[in-house]
mmCIF file with all atom_site columns, C-alpha atoms in Angstrom:
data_model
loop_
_atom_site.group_PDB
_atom_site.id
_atom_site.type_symbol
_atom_site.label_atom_id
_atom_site.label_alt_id
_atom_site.label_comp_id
_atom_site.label_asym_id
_atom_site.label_entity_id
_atom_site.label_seq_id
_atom_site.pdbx_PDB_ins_code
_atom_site.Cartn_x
_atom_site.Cartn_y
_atom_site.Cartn_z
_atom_site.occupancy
_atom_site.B_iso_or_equiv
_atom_site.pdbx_formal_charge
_atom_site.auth_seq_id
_atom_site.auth_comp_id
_atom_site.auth_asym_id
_atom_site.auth_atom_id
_atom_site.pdbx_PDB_model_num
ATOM 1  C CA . UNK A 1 1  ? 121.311 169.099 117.185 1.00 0.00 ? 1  UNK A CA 1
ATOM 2  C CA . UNK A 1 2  ? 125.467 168.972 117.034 1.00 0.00 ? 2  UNK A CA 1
ATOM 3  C CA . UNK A 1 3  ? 127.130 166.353 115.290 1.00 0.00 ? 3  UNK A CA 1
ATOM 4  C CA . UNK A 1 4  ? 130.192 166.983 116.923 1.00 0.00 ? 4  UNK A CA 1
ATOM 5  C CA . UNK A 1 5  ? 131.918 167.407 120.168 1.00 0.00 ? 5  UNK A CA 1
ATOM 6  C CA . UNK A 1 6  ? 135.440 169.211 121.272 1.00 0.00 ? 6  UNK A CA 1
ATOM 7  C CA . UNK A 1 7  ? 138.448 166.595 122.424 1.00 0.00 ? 7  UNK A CA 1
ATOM 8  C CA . UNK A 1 8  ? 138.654 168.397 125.519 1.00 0.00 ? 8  UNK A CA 1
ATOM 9  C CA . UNK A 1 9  ? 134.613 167.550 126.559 1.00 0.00 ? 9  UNK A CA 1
ATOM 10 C CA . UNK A 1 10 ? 135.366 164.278 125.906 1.00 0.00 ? 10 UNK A CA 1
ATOM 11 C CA . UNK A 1 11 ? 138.450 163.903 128.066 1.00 0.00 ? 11 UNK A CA 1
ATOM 12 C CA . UNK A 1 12 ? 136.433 165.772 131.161 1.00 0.00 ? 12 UNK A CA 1
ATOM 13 C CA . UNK A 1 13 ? 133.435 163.609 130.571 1.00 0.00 ? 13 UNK A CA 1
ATOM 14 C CA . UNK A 1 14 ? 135.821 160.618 130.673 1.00 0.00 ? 14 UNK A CA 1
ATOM 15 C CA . UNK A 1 15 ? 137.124 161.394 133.869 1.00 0.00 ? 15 UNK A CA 1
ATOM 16 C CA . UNK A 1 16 ? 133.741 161.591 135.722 1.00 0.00 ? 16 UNK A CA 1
ATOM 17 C CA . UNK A 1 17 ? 133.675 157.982 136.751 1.00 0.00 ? 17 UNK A CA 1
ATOM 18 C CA . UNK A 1 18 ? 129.925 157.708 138.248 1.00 0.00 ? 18 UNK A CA 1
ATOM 19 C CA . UNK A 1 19 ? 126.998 159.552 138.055 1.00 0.00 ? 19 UNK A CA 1
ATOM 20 C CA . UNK A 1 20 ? 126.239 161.982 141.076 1.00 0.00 ? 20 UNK A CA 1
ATOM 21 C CA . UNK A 1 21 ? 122.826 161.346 141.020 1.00 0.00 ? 21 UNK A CA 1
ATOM 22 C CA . UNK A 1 22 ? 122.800 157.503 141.035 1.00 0.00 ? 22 UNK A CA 1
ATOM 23 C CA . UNK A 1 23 ? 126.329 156.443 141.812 1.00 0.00 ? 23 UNK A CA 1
ATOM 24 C CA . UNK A 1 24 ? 126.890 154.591 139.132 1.00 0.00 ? 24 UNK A CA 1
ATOM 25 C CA . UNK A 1 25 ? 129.370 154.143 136.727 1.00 0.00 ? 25 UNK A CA 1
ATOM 26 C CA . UNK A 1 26 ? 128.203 156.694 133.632 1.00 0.00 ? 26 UNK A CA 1
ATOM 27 C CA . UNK A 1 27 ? 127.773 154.565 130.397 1.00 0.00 ? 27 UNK A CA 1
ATOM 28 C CA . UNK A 1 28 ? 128.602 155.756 127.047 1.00 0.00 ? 28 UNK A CA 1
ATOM 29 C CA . UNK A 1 29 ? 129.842 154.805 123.133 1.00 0.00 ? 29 UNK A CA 1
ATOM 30 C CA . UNK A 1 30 ? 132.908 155.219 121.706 1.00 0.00 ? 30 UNK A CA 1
ATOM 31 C CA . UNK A 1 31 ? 134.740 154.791 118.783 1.00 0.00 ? 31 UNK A CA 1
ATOM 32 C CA . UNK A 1 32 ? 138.654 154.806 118.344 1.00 0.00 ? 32 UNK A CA 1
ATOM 33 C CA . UNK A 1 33 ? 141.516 153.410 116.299 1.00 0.00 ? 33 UNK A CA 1
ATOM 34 C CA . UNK A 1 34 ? 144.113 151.378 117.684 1.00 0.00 ? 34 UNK A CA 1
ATOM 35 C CA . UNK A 1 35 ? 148.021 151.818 117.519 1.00 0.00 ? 35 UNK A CA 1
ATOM 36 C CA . UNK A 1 36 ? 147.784 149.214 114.218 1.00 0.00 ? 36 UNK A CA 1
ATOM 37 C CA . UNK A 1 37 ? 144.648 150.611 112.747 1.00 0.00 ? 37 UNK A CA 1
ATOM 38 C CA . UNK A 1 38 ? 142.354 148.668 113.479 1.00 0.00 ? 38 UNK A CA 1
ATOM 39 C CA . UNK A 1 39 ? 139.133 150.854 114.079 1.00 0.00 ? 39 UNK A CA 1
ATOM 40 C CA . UNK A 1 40 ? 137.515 149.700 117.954 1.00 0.00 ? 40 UNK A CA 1
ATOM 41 C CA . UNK A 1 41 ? 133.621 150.004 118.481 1.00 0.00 ? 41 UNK A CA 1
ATOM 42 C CA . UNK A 1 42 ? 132.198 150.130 121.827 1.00 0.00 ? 42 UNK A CA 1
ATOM 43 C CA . UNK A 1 43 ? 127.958 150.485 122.279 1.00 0.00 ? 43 UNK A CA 1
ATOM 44 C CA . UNK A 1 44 ? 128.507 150.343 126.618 1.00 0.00 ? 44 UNK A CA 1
ATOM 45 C CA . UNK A 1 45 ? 131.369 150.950 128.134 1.00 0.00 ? 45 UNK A CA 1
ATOM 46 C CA . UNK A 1 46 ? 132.706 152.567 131.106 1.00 0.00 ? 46 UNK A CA 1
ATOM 47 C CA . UNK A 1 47 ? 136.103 154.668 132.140 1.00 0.00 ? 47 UNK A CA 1
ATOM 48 C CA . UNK A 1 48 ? 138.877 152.600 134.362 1.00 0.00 ? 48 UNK A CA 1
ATOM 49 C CA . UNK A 1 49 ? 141.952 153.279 135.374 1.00 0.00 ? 49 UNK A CA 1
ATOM 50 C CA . UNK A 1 50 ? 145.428 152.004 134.191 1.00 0.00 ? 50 UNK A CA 1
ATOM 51 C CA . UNK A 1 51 ? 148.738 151.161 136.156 1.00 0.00 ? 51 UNK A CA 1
ATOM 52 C CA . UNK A 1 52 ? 150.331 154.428 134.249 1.00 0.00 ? 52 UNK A CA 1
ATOM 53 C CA . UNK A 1 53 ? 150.032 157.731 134.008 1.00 0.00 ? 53 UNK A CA 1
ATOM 54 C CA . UNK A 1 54 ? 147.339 158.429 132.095 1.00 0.00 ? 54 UNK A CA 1
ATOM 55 C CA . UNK A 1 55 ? 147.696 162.009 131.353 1.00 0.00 ? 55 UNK A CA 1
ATOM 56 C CA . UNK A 1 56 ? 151.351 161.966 130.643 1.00 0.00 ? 56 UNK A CA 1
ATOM 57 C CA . UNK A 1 57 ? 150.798 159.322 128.521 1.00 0.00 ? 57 UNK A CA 1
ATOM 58 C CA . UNK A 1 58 ? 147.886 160.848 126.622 1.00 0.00 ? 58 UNK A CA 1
ATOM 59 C CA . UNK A 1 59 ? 145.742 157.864 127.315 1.00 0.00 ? 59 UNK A CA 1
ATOM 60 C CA . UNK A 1 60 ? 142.622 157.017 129.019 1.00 0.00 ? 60 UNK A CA 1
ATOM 61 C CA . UNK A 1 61 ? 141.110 153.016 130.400 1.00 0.00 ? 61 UNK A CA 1
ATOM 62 C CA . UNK A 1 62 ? 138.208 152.199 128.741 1.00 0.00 ? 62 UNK A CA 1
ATOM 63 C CA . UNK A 1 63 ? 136.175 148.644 129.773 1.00 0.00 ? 63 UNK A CA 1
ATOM 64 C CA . UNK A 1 64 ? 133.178 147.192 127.648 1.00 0.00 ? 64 UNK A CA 1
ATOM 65 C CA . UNK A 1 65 ? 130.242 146.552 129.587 1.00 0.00 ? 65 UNK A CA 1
ATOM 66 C CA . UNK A 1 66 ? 127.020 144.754 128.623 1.00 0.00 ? 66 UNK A CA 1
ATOM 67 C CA . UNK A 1 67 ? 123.545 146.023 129.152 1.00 0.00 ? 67 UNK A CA 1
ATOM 68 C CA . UNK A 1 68 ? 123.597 144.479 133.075 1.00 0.00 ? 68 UNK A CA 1
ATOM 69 C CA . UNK A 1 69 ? 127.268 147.039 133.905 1.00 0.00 ? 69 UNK A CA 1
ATOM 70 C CA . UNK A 1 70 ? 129.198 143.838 134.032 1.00 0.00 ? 70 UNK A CA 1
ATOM 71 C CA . UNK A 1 71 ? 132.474 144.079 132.273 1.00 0.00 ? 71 UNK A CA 1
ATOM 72 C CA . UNK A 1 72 ? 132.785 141.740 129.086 1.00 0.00 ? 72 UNK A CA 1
ATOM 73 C CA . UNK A 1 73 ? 136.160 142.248 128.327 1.00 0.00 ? 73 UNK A CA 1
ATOM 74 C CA . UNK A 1 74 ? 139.688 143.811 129.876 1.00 0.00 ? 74 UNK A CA 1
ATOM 75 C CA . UNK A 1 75 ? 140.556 147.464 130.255 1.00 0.00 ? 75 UNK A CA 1
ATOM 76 C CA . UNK A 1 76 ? 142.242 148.760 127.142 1.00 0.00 ? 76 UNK A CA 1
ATOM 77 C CA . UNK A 1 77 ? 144.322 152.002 127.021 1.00 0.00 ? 77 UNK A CA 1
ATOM 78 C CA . UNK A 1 78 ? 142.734 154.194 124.327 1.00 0.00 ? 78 UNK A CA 1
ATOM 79 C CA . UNK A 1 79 ? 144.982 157.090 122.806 1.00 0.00 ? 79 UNK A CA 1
ATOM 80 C CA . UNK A 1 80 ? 143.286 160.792 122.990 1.00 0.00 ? 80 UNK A CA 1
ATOM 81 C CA . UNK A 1 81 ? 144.320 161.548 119.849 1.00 0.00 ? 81 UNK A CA 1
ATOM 82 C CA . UNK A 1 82 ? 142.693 158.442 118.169 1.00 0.00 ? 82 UNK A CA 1
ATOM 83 C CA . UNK A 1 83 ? 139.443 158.748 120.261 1.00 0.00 ? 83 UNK A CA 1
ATOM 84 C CA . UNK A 1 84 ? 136.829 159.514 116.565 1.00 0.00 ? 84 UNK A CA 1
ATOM 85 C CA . UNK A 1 85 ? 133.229 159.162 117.973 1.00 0.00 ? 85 UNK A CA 1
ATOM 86 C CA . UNK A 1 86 ? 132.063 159.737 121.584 1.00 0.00 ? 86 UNK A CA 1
ATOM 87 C CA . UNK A 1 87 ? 128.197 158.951 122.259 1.00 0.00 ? 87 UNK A CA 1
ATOM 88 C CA . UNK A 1 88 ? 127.561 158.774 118.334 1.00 0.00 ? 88 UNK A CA 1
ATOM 89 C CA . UNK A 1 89 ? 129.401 162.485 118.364 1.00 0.00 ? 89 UNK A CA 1
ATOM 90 C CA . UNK A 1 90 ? 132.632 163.078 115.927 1.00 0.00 ? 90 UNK A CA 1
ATOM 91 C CA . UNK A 1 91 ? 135.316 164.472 118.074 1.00 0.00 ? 91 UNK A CA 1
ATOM 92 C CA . UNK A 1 92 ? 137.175 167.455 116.740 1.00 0.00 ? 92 UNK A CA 1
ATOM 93 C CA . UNK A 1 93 ? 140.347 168.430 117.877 1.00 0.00 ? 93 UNK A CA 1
#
């Protein structure tokens, strides 16, 4: 079984918003760091999007669910470079 997963997976599995076989919103974990250090743990959340440009800033919106889909906190702009676990997967550049 792989331990890891490419950057570049991630970011194309991050901008599938829903599942085409149910329609809804694909649920995954994900660990990053934020721009002061402080490591982030999600168990659910979901991709959003952000009033920017998200690929010229090198971000993506990420939005904590809880078990129901319903959101339990705001959309937070996550840096692709800081992005370290992915569905319990290390990311590797």
């Amino acid at each position: 079984m792989a331990t890891t997963i490419k950057r570049n997976l991630v970011l194309k599995e991050l901008d599938i918003k829903e599942d085409p076989t149910t329609g809804k919103q694909r649920v995954f974990s994900i660990t990053f760091d934020k721009k002061n250090g402080e490591r982030v743990y999600y168990p659910r959340a979901v991709s959003c999007g952000l009033n920017m440009d998200l690929k010229a800033n090198r971000c993506r919106g990420i939005l904590a669910v809880d078990q129901n889909g319903n959101t339990i906190s705001h959309p937070t702009p996550v840096g692709i470079d800081r992005i370290i676990k992915y569905n319990d997967l290390s990311v590797i550049f």
